[in-house]
Short mmCIF file of C-alpha atoms and ligand atoms in Angstrom, two decimals:
data_model
loop_
_atom_site.label_atom_id
_atom_site.label_comp_id
_atom_site.label_asym_id
_atom_site.label_seq_id
_atom_site.Cartn_x
_atom_site.Cartn_y
_atom_site.Cartn_z
CA MET R 244 -0.13 0.00 0.16
CA ASP R 245 1.21 3.44 -0.96
CA PHE R 246 0.26 5.91 2.11
CA ALA R 247 1.67 8.87 -0.13
CA HIS R 248 -0.60 11.77 -1.08
CA SER R 249 -1.21 12.08 -4.60
CA GLU R 250 0.63 14.86 -6.14
CA ARG R 251 -2.63 16.90 -6.67
CA THR R 252 -3.63 16.61 -3.24
CA ARG R 253 -0.17 17.45 -2.11
CA GLU R 254 -0.11 20.75 -4.58
CA LEU R 255 -3.82 21.64 -2.89
CA LEU R 256 -2.85 20.68 0.80
CA ASP R 257 0.29 23.09 0.54
CA ARG R 258 -2.29 26.07 -0.79
CA LEU R 259 -4.35 25.03 1.60
CA ILE R 260 -2.39 24.91 4.81
CA SER R 261 -0.83 28.30 3.59
CA PHE R 262 -4.59 30.19 3.17
CA GLN R 263 -5.51 28.67 6.74
CA GLU R 264 -2.54 29.73 8.28
CA ASN R 265 -2.26 33.45 6.45
CA GLU R 266 -6.01 34.15 5.93
CA VAL R 267 -8.32 31.91 8.08
CA ALA R 268 -6.09 31.66 11.14
CA PRO R 269 -6.04 35.44 12.14
CA ARG R 270 -9.72 36.29 11.67
CA GLU R 271 -10.79 32.99 13.22
CA GLU R 272 -11.07 33.69 16.77
CA PRO R 273 -11.94 37.46 16.40
CA TYR R 274 -15.06 36.17 13.89
CA HIS R 275 -16.47 33.83 16.96
CA ARG R 276 -16.10 36.43 19.67
CA GLU R 277 -17.79 39.17 17.48
CA LEU R 278 -20.52 36.48 16.29
CA LEU R 279 -21.62 35.46 20.03
CA SER R 280 -21.19 39.15 21.17
CA MET R 281 -24.32 39.78 19.13
CA GLN R 282 -27.75 40.06 19.98
CA ASP R 283 -28.95 38.72 16.75
CA PRO R 284 -26.38 36.32 15.57
CA TRP R 285 -28.14 34.97 12.43
CA VAL R 286 -25.96 37.58 10.51
CA VAL R 287 -23.20 36.62 7.58
CA LEU R 288 -20.32 39.01 9.02
CA PRO R 289 -17.92 40.39 6.10
CA ALA R 290 -15.17 38.35 7.43
CA ILE R 291 -16.90 34.76 5.97
CA GLU R 292 -17.40 37.01 2.58
CA GLU R 293 -14.13 37.80 2.06
CA LEU R 294 -12.71 34.91 3.35
CA LYS R 295 -14.94 32.81 0.66
CA ALA R 296 -13.94 35.04 -2.42
CA LYS R 297 -9.92 34.70 -1.54
CA ALA R 298 -10.42 30.39 -1.20
CA LYS R 299 -12.51 30.64 -4.76
CA SER R 300 -9.56 32.99 -6.28
CA GLU R 301 -7.12 30.48 -5.22
CA GLY R 302 -8.74 27.51 -6.04
CA LEU R 303 -9.56 26.36 -2.65
CA TRP R 304 -13.43 25.86 -3.74
CA ASN R 305 -15.94 22.94 -3.91
CA LEU R 306 -12.85 20.38 -3.43
CA PHE R 307 -15.18 17.79 -2.29
CA LEU R 308 -16.73 17.54 -5.39
CA PRO R 309 -15.47 14.70 -8.04
CA ASP R 310 -15.87 16.93 -10.76
CA GLN R 311 -12.89 18.40 -12.19
CA GLU R 312 -14.70 21.51 -13.91
CA ARG R 313 -16.64 22.72 -10.90
CA GLY R 314 -14.90 21.61 -8.14
CA GLY R 315 -11.63 19.27 -6.89
CA GLY R 316 -12.16 16.38 -9.12
CA LEU R 317 -10.41 14.17 -6.30
CA SER R 318 -11.06 10.72 -5.27
CA ASN R 319 -12.44 9.84 -1.86
CA VAL R 320 -8.66 9.31 -0.82
CA GLU R 321 -7.50 12.59 -2.29
CA TYR R 322 -9.68 14.54 -0.68
CA ALA R 323 -9.79 13.06 2.78
CA PRO R 324 -6.26 14.99 4.02
CA LEU R 325 -7.93 18.36 2.67
CA ALA R 326 -10.98 17.70 4.40
CA GLU R 327 -9.12 16.69 7.47
CA ARG R 328 -7.39 19.80 7.44
CA MET R 329 -10.54 21.96 6.97
CA GLY R 330 -11.82 20.07 10.25
CA ARG R 331 -9.14 22.19 12.35
CA SER R 332 -10.85 24.88 11.53
CA LEU R 333 -15.02 25.84 12.53
CA ILE R 334 -15.01 28.11 9.68
CA SER R 335 -12.44 26.48 7.17
CA ALA R 336 -14.90 24.23 5.56
CA GLU R 337 -17.29 27.29 5.06
CA VAL R 338 -15.30 29.30 3.37
CA CYS R 339 -14.12 26.87 0.70
CA ASN R 340 -17.91 25.84 0.13
CA CYS R 341 -16.97 22.29 1.80
CA ASN R 342 -19.38 22.46 4.36
CA ALA R 343 -22.41 20.19 5.48
CA PRO R 344 -25.40 20.15 4.47
CA ASP R 345 -24.66 22.05 1.36
CA THR R 346 -22.09 19.67 -0.04
CA GLY R 347 -24.34 16.60 0.77
CA ASN R 348 -27.07 18.41 -1.19
CA MET R 349 -25.17 19.83 -4.09
CA GLU R 350 -23.58 16.07 -4.40
CA VAL R 351 -27.66 15.31 -4.94
CA LEU R 352 -28.52 17.78 -7.19
CA TRP R 353 -25.30 16.74 -9.33
CA HIS R 354 -26.09 13.39 -9.51
CA PHE R 355 -29.56 13.41 -9.86
CA GLY R 356 -31.03 16.97 -10.26
CA SER R 357 -32.91 17.51 -13.78
CA ALA R 358 -31.02 20.56 -15.93
CA GLU R 359 -33.68 22.91 -14.44
CA GLN R 360 -32.95 21.84 -10.94
CA LYS R 361 -29.37 22.36 -11.67
CA GLU R 362 -29.82 25.95 -13.12
CA ARG R 363 -32.09 27.01 -10.09
CA TRP R 364 -30.40 25.76 -7.20
CA LEU R 365 -27.17 23.78 -7.76
CA GLU R 366 -25.42 26.63 -9.77
CA PRO R 367 -26.22 29.06 -6.74
CA LEU R 368 -24.75 26.76 -4.40
CA LEU R 369 -21.53 25.92 -6.34
CA GLU R 370 -21.12 29.44 -6.36
CA GLY R 371 -21.48 29.98 -2.65
CA GLU R 372 -24.32 32.66 -3.32
CA ILE R 373 -27.22 30.67 -0.98
CA ARG R 374 -27.16 27.91 1.42
CA SER R 375 -29.20 25.16 1.62
CA ALA R 376 -31.15 22.55 4.43
CA PHE R 377 -31.47 18.80 4.73
CA CYS R 378 -35.25 18.22 6.40
CA MET R 379 -35.37 14.16 7.13
CA THR R 380 -35.67 14.11 10.89
CA GLU R 381 -39.28 14.38 12.48
CA PRO R 382 -39.94 15.62 16.06
CA ASP R 383 -42.87 13.16 16.71
CA VAL R 384 -41.34 9.91 15.45
CA ALA R 385 -38.32 8.27 15.78
CA SER R 386 -36.35 9.38 12.53
CA SER R 387 -33.11 6.74 12.95
CA ASP R 388 -35.72 4.54 11.19
CA ALA R 389 -36.51 6.77 8.06
CA THR R 390 -39.20 4.50 7.39
CA ASN R 391 -41.35 5.90 10.01
CA MET R 392 -41.10 9.58 8.41
CA GLN R 393 -44.94 10.97 8.73
CA ALA R 394 -44.46 14.25 6.67
CA THR R 395 -46.18 13.98 3.61
CA ALA R 396 -45.24 14.62 -0.45
CA THR R 397 -48.49 13.72 -1.58
CA LEU R 398 -48.74 14.08 -5.78
CA ASP R 399 -52.04 16.20 -6.66
CA GLY R 400 -52.14 16.46 -10.88
CA ASP R 401 -49.01 18.13 -11.89
CA GLU R 402 -48.13 19.30 -8.34
CA VAL R 403 -46.82 17.80 -5.15
CA VAL R 404 -48.07 19.22 -1.71
CA LEU R 405 -45.62 18.96 1.70
CA ASN R 406 -46.97 18.47 5.10
CA GLY R 407 -45.15 17.76 8.31
CA ARG R 408 -42.86 19.09 10.71
CA LYS R 409 -39.19 18.40 11.03
CA TRP R 410 -36.45 19.44 12.99
CA TRP R 411 -32.60 19.20 13.44
CA SER R 412 -32.63 20.97 9.67
CA THR R 413 -29.18 22.13 10.17
CA GLY R 414 -28.72 25.43 8.19
CA ALA R 415 -32.24 26.61 8.31
CA GLY R 416 -31.11 29.95 10.16
CA HIS R 417 -28.98 30.88 7.83
CA PRO R 418 -30.05 34.51 6.34
CA ASN R 419 -28.85 33.19 2.58
CA CYS R 420 -30.51 29.50 3.01
CA LYS R 421 -32.79 29.70 0.39
CA VAL R 422 -33.82 25.79 -0.46
CA ALA R 423 -34.19 22.65 1.20
CA ILE R 424 -34.33 19.00 0.47
CA PHE R 425 -37.64 17.37 2.31
CA MET R 426 -38.26 14.23 2.52
CA GLY R 427 -41.98 12.88 2.81
CA LEU R 428 -44.09 9.76 2.22
CA THR R 429 -45.46 9.66 -1.37
CA ASP R 430 -47.03 6.27 -1.73
CA PRO R 431 -47.77 4.00 1.36
CA ALA R 432 -48.77 1.40 -0.65
CA ALA R 433 -45.47 0.78 -2.32
CA ASP R 434 -42.68 -1.31 -1.56
CA ARG R 435 -40.87 0.08 2.10
CA TYR R 436 -37.92 1.93 0.48
CA SER R 437 -40.17 3.31 -2.40
CA GLN R 438 -42.73 4.81 -0.52
CA HIS R 439 -41.02 8.62 0.07
CA SER R 440 -39.74 11.23 -2.35
CA MET R 441 -36.89 14.15 -2.09
CA VAL R 442 -38.45 17.61 -2.95
CA LEU R 443 -36.87 20.77 -3.52
CA VAL R 444 -38.69 23.52 -1.23
CA PRO R 445 -38.09 27.25 -1.72
CA LEU R 446 -37.99 28.17 1.80
CA ASP R 447 -39.71 31.35 1.17
CA ALA R 448 -42.61 29.07 -0.27
CA PRO R 449 -45.92 29.73 1.27
CA GLY R 450 -46.78 27.20 4.14
CA VAL R 451 -42.95 27.29 5.09
CA LYS R 452 -42.33 28.32 8.64
CA VAL R 453 -39.00 27.97 10.64
CA GLU R 454 -40.75 28.04 13.89
CA ARG R 455 -37.70 28.01 16.01
CA MET R 456 -33.65 27.62 16.11
CA LEU R 457 -32.66 24.77 18.66
CA GLN R 458 -29.68 24.77 20.69
CA ALA R 459 -26.88 21.84 20.61
CA MET R 460 -26.16 21.33 24.28
CA GLY R 461 -26.37 24.95 24.62
CA PHE R 462 -24.80 25.99 21.06
CA LEU R 463 -26.91 27.98 18.71
CA ASP R 464 -24.35 27.05 15.89
CA ALA R 465 -25.43 30.55 14.32
CA PRO R 466 -25.89 31.46 11.87
CA ALA R 467 -26.39 28.54 10.20
CA GLY R 468 -28.10 26.59 13.21
CA HIS R 469 -30.57 23.94 13.49
CA GLY R 470 -34.23 24.72 12.87
CA GLU R 471 -37.43 22.95 13.67
CA VAL R 472 -39.49 23.83 10.57
CA SER R 473 -43.29 23.33 9.40
CA PHE R 474 -44.92 22.71 6.23
CA THR R 475 -48.06 23.63 5.54
CA ASP R 476 -50.22 22.74 2.65
CA VAL R 477 -46.82 23.44 0.70
CA ARG R 478 -47.86 23.28 -2.83
CA LEU R 479 -45.05 23.01 -5.60
CA PRO R 480 -45.01 21.75 -9.07
CA ALA R 481 -44.33 18.09 -9.49
CA SER R 482 -41.06 18.92 -11.25
CA ALA R 483 -39.61 19.67 -7.63
CA ILE R 484 -39.07 16.44 -6.90
CA VAL R 485 -35.56 15.11 -7.20
CA GLY R 486 -35.03 11.82 -9.19
CA GLY R 487 -38.83 11.34 -9.34
CA PRO R 488 -41.44 9.79 -6.54
CA GLY R 489 -40.42 7.44 -4.29
CA GLN R 490 -36.44 7.64 -5.10
CA ALA R 491 -35.81 9.32 -1.94
CA PHE R 492 -34.24 6.28 -0.06
CA ALA R 493 -32.08 5.56 -3.32
CA ILE R 494 -30.99 9.05 -3.56
CA ALA R 495 -30.14 8.84 0.25
CA GLN R 496 -27.81 6.10 0.25
CA ALA R 497 -25.79 7.59 -2.47
CA ARG R 498 -25.85 11.00 -0.52
CA LEU R 499 -25.10 9.69 2.85
CA GLY R 500 -22.00 7.68 1.91
CA PRO R 501 -19.46 10.42 0.93
CA GLY R 502 -21.18 13.11 3.58
CA ARG R 503 -20.23 10.45 6.28
CA ILE R 504 -16.41 9.86 5.11
CA HIS R 505 -16.35 13.76 4.78
CA HIS R 506 -17.60 13.96 8.52
CA CYS R 507 -15.19 11.23 9.76
CA MET R 508 -12.42 13.29 7.65
CA ARG R 509 -12.88 16.64 9.78
CA LEU R 510 -13.32 14.94 12.80
CA ILE R 511 -9.97 13.83 12.72
CA GLY R 512 -8.43 17.17 12.13
CA LEU R 513 -10.54 18.53 14.85
CA ALA R 514 -9.03 15.53 17.14
CA GLU R 515 -5.73 16.50 15.94
CA LEU R 516 -6.26 20.59 17.00
CA ALA R 517 -7.35 19.56 20.66
CA LEU R 518 -4.27 17.09 20.84
CA GLU R 519 -2.05 19.74 19.78
CA LEU R 520 -3.58 22.59 22.26
CA ALA R 521 -3.65 19.58 24.86
CA CYS R 522 0.25 18.74 24.50
CA ARG R 523 1.08 22.73 24.34
CA ARG R 524 -0.96 23.36 27.88
CA ALA R 525 0.56 20.39 29.09
CA THR R 526 4.10 21.53 28.37
CA GLU R 527 3.92 25.24 29.27
CA ARG R 528 1.73 24.80 32.16
CA VAL R 529 3.36 23.89 35.79
CA ALA R 530 1.34 22.28 38.58
CA PHE R 531 3.37 20.72 41.96
CA GLY R 532 6.42 21.63 40.47
CA LYS R 533 6.15 20.15 37.03
CA PRO R 534 4.86 20.56 33.49
CA LEU R 535 1.54 18.94 33.23
CA ALA R 536 2.60 16.63 31.11
CA ASN R 537 4.81 14.75 33.75
CA LEU R 538 2.10 14.64 36.21
CA GLY R 539 0.14 11.45 37.17
CA GLY R 540 -0.80 9.45 33.51
CA ASN R 541 -1.06 12.32 31.38
CA ARG R 542 1.93 11.17 29.11
CA GLU R 543 0.02 8.04 28.68
CA ARG R 544 -3.15 9.70 27.71
CA ILE R 545 -1.50 11.97 25.20
CA ALA R 546 0.03 8.70 23.88
CA ASP R 547 -3.26 7.15 23.60
CA ALA R 548 -4.52 9.80 21.69
CA ARG R 549 -2.24 9.80 19.02
CA ILE R 550 -2.41 6.06 18.72
CA ALA R 551 -6.67 6.33 18.42
CA ILE R 552 -6.29 9.35 15.84
CA GLU R 553 -4.02 7.36 13.56
CA GLN R 554 -5.99 4.44 13.91
CA ALA R 555 -9.35 6.32 13.18
CA ARG R 556 -7.16 7.79 9.60
CA LEU R 557 -6.29 4.75 8.38
CA HIS R 558 -10.06 3.17 9.06
CA VAL R 559 -11.35 6.62 7.05
CA LEU R 560 -8.79 6.33 4.52
CA HIS R 561 -9.73 2.41 4.18
CA ALA R 562 -13.36 3.10 4.03
CA ALA R 563 -12.84 6.16 1.47
CA TRP R 564 -10.87 3.84 -0.97
CA LEU R 565 -13.28 0.82 -0.50
CA LEU R 566 -15.89 4.12 -1.61
CA ASP R 567 -13.88 5.13 -4.57
CA THR R 568 -13.44 1.24 -5.81
CA GLN R 569 -15.72 -0.39 -4.43
CA SER R 570 -18.98 1.17 -3.76
CA PRO R 571 -21.33 -0.66 -2.83
CA GLN R 572 -19.19 -3.06 -0.59
CA ALA R 573 -18.27 0.05 1.10
CA ILE R 574 -21.37 0.24 3.29
CA GLY R 575 -20.00 -1.73 5.87
CA ALA R 576 -16.84 0.21 6.46
CA VAL R 577 -18.33 3.43 6.41
CA SER R 578 -20.83 2.57 9.24
CA GLN R 579 -17.79 1.42 11.21
CA ILE R 580 -15.88 4.62 10.83
CA LYS R 581 -19.01 6.52 11.49
CA VAL R 582 -19.21 4.62 14.91
CA ALA R 583 -15.60 5.00 15.73
CA THR R 584 -14.19 8.29 14.48
CA PRO R 585 -16.91 10.72 16.63
CA ASN R 586 -16.30 8.18 19.54
CA MET R 587 -12.29 8.67 19.36
CA ALA R 588 -12.93 12.45 18.44
CA GLN R 589 -15.14 12.71 21.73
CA ARG R 590 -12.52 10.78 23.91
CA VAL R 591 -9.40 13.01 22.45
CA VAL R 592 -11.36 16.39 22.91
CA ASP R 593 -12.67 15.36 26.45
CA MET R 594 -8.89 14.70 27.55
CA ALA R 595 -8.04 17.63 26.08
CA ILE R 596 -10.38 19.47 28.09
CA GLN R 597 -9.23 17.86 31.28
CA LEU R 598 -5.71 18.82 30.65
CA HIS R 599 -6.67 22.66 30.43
CA GLY R 600 -8.96 22.42 33.42
CA GLY R 601 -11.99 25.00 33.85
CA GLY R 602 -10.40 26.70 31.26
CA GLY R 603 -11.17 23.84 29.06
CA LEU R 604 -15.11 24.28 29.29
CA SER R 605 -14.99 27.79 28.51
CA ASN R 606 -15.28 30.05 25.51
CA GLU R 607 -11.15 30.76 25.65
CA PHE R 608 -10.68 27.55 23.56
CA PRO R 609 -12.54 25.61 20.92
CA LEU R 610 -12.88 22.55 22.98
CA ALA R 611 -15.96 23.02 24.20
CA GLY R 612 -17.54 23.59 21.11
CA ALA R 613 -15.46 20.82 19.39
CA TRP R 614 -16.81 18.26 22.02
CA THR R 615 -20.33 19.30 21.11
CA ALA R 616 -19.35 18.82 17.56
CA ALA R 617 -18.11 15.13 18.10
CA ARG R 618 -20.89 14.22 20.31
CA ALA R 619 -23.64 15.73 18.11
CA LEU R 620 -21.56 13.22 14.96
CA ARG R 621 -22.73 10.41 17.33
CA LEU R 622 -26.19 11.21 16.90
CA ALA R 623 -26.29 13.05 13.20
CA ASP R 624 -26.23 10.93 10.13
CA GLY R 625 -27.60 8.33 11.88
CA PRO R 626 -27.15 7.10 15.95
CA ASP R 627 -24.16 4.59 16.72
CA GLU R 628 -26.68 1.91 17.27
CA VAL R 629 -27.65 2.02 13.96
CA HIS R 630 -24.91 1.80 12.38
CA ARG R 631 -23.04 -0.61 14.67
CA GLY R 632 -26.89 -2.90 13.47
CA VAL R 633 -25.22 -2.37 10.02
CA VAL R 634 -22.03 -3.52 10.92
CA ALA R 635 -23.56 -6.77 12.39
CA ARG R 636 -25.78 -7.23 10.12
CA LEU R 637 -22.55 -7.62 7.39
CA GLU R 638 -20.89 -9.84 10.04
CA LEU R 639 -23.67 -12.10 10.97
CA ALA R 640 -24.63 -12.77 7.59
CA ARG R 641 -21.54 -14.33 6.38
CA TYR R 642 -21.91 -17.40 9.09
CA GLY R 643 -26.31 -17.35 9.03
CA LYS R 644 -26.54 -18.34 4.90
CA GLY R 645 -29.15 -15.41 4.56
CA LYS R 646 -31.10 -15.53 7.65
CA TRP R 647 -29.21 -12.61 9.43
CA SER R 648 -28.92 -10.56 6.50
CA SER R 649 -32.45 -9.09 6.40
C1 FAD K 41 -26.39 18.47 15.62
C2 FAD K 41 -27.21 17.48 14.96
C3 FAD K 41 -27.51 18.42 13.41
C4 FAD K 41 -28.16 17.62 13.12
N1 FAD K 41 -28.79 17.61 11.55
C5 FAD K 41 -29.74 17.12 10.47
C6 FAD K 41 -29.93 17.64 9.65
O1 FAD K 41 -29.47 18.66 8.83
N2 FAD K 41 -31.19 16.79 8.87
C7 FAD K 41 -31.75 15.93 9.07
O2 FAD K 41 -32.85 15.59 8.68
N3 FAD K 41 -31.46 15.59 10.48
C8 FAD K 41 -30.39 16.22 11.43
N4 FAD K 41 -29.98 15.71 12.60
C9 FAD K 41 -30.75 14.60 13.71
C10 FAD K 41 -30.31 13.38 13.32
O3 FAD K 41 -29.87 12.85 12.16
C11 FAD K 41 -31.18 12.41 14.31
O4 FAD K 41 -30.97 13.21 15.53
C12 FAD K 41 -30.43 11.15 14.14
O5 FAD K 41 -30.92 10.50 12.86
C13 FAD K 41 -31.79 10.13 15.65
O6 FAD K 41 -33.31 10.27 15.12
P1 FAD K 41 -33.95 10.73 16.73
O7 FAD K 41 -33.45 11.99 17.01
O8 FAD K 41 -35.44 10.70 16.16
O9 FAD K 41 -33.73 9.71 17.46
P2 FAD K 41 -34.34 7.77 17.55
O10 FAD K 41 -34.66 7.38 16.60
O11 FAD K 41 -35.61 8.33 18.58
O12 FAD K 41 -33.84 7.14 18.36
C14 FAD K 41 -33.36 7.50 20.01
C15 FAD K 41 -32.26 6.64 20.20
O13 FAD K 41 -33.09 5.19 20.33
C16 FAD K 41 -31.45 4.56 20.15
N5 FAD K 41 -31.96 3.68 19.19
C17 FAD K 41 -32.46 4.03 17.64
N6 FAD K 41 -32.15 2.90 16.87
C18 FAD K 41 -31.63 1.72 17.38
C19 FAD K 41 -31.57 0.63 17.03
N7 FAD K 41 -31.47 0.32 16.05
N8 FAD K 41 -30.46 -0.11 17.93
C20 FAD K 41 -30.18 0.45 19.16
N9 FAD K 41 -30.53 1.69 19.73
C21 FAD K 41 -31.26 2.42 18.82
C22 FAD K 41 -30.03 5.28 20.09
O14 FAD K 41 -29.58 5.15 21.22
C23 FAD K 41 -30.79 6.47 19.25
O15 FAD K 41 -29.96 7.55 19.70
C24 FAD K 41 -29.16 16.53 13.61
C25 FAD K 41 -28.69 16.15 14.81
C26 FAD K 41 -27.93 16.94 15.41
C27 FAD K 41 -27.68 16.33 16.93
#
């Protein structure tokens, strides 16, 4: 196996690191401080638009997209180190137009959108002019089983009518969020995985209302945030359905593979940042006459963090390679890393918080936000238990001659 980066990755990584060090890093902390001090944080501060323009002009734009003309044209393995690097910062992915949920939504449109849908929504998303949300999870039903979904997308002549309530719709608070992909029940009589449709909903369509913004463990995550959104008799042309009625599950599978891998790659970057901060703190601060690093089991904890990060990185790269080369077989590997990586990142960040003492929980360091991001990803895009279920099913199917594989 060759662990070296491709030439293109190396070249982009050098440029990305220099962009982050010279442009993003000096502005990131003041940006968060300004946003936190605002009465109304649902705004785009000039720093973000300025950084977006610079990233675009330096060719650090849409790197996630496997299309050479409109994006990086990279394989998942090639994109991994770049996503990891972006994960060290809370704003880098956004300024490079590589942030969730827009990347997943753009991939849906790129793969499955009609010419009209691409022109109306994909183009401005690729340009970074608008933002988007993905509305699947519902407050009233256990949404880790997506077949539970109650919201409806009912066909009525040449129109589709949406009704229902969604929550945890990330991005819905952003002032530039103009469109959501809504998942709803279209045909209850169809096969279990062909009942639902994905519909492109303009956020200003009559009947769409962002009811409130949720807090994730006290974080609003403004200005994108996570919204509770109601849909009441929202009437749209049937041409707003992506890929045709009943296609939602098939499309979701395609959307979630790369999306989950990207999340894991960014989390590895976040864990690297946490370990770096932990090491700096442990060598610079003194207690009981010694640097913190030399007290108790702190060296072992630092070593364990390094080992855990390296293991997770190899695991994620292997899943990325499987997705690039043997896509359907990658399902199990993607579920494995979707469990392993957020748990690893949560543990590493927790260790870094502990080494920072009380400061670790404050806003002086990015650690409390990092811990919450890692914790959230044990739920978002499917809870750990559901992914463990996939891994166990595939494992048992090797022995049960089919009876365990349903
Ligand atoms: C920060 C954040 C951002 C999110 N962004 C989005 C978004 O943009 N769009 C969107 O649609 N959703 C989003 N979500 C929602 C997320 O995908 C759901 O919370 C998740 O899929 C679980 O659904 P649920 O909350 O309804 O939990 P439930 O389905 O009620 O499950 C609750 C718990 O039951 C247990 N459980 C469930 N199934 C099993 C099983 N098979 N075996 C054992 N135990 C099980 C697990 O412990 C699980 O956590 C986001 C969530 C968070 C926290």
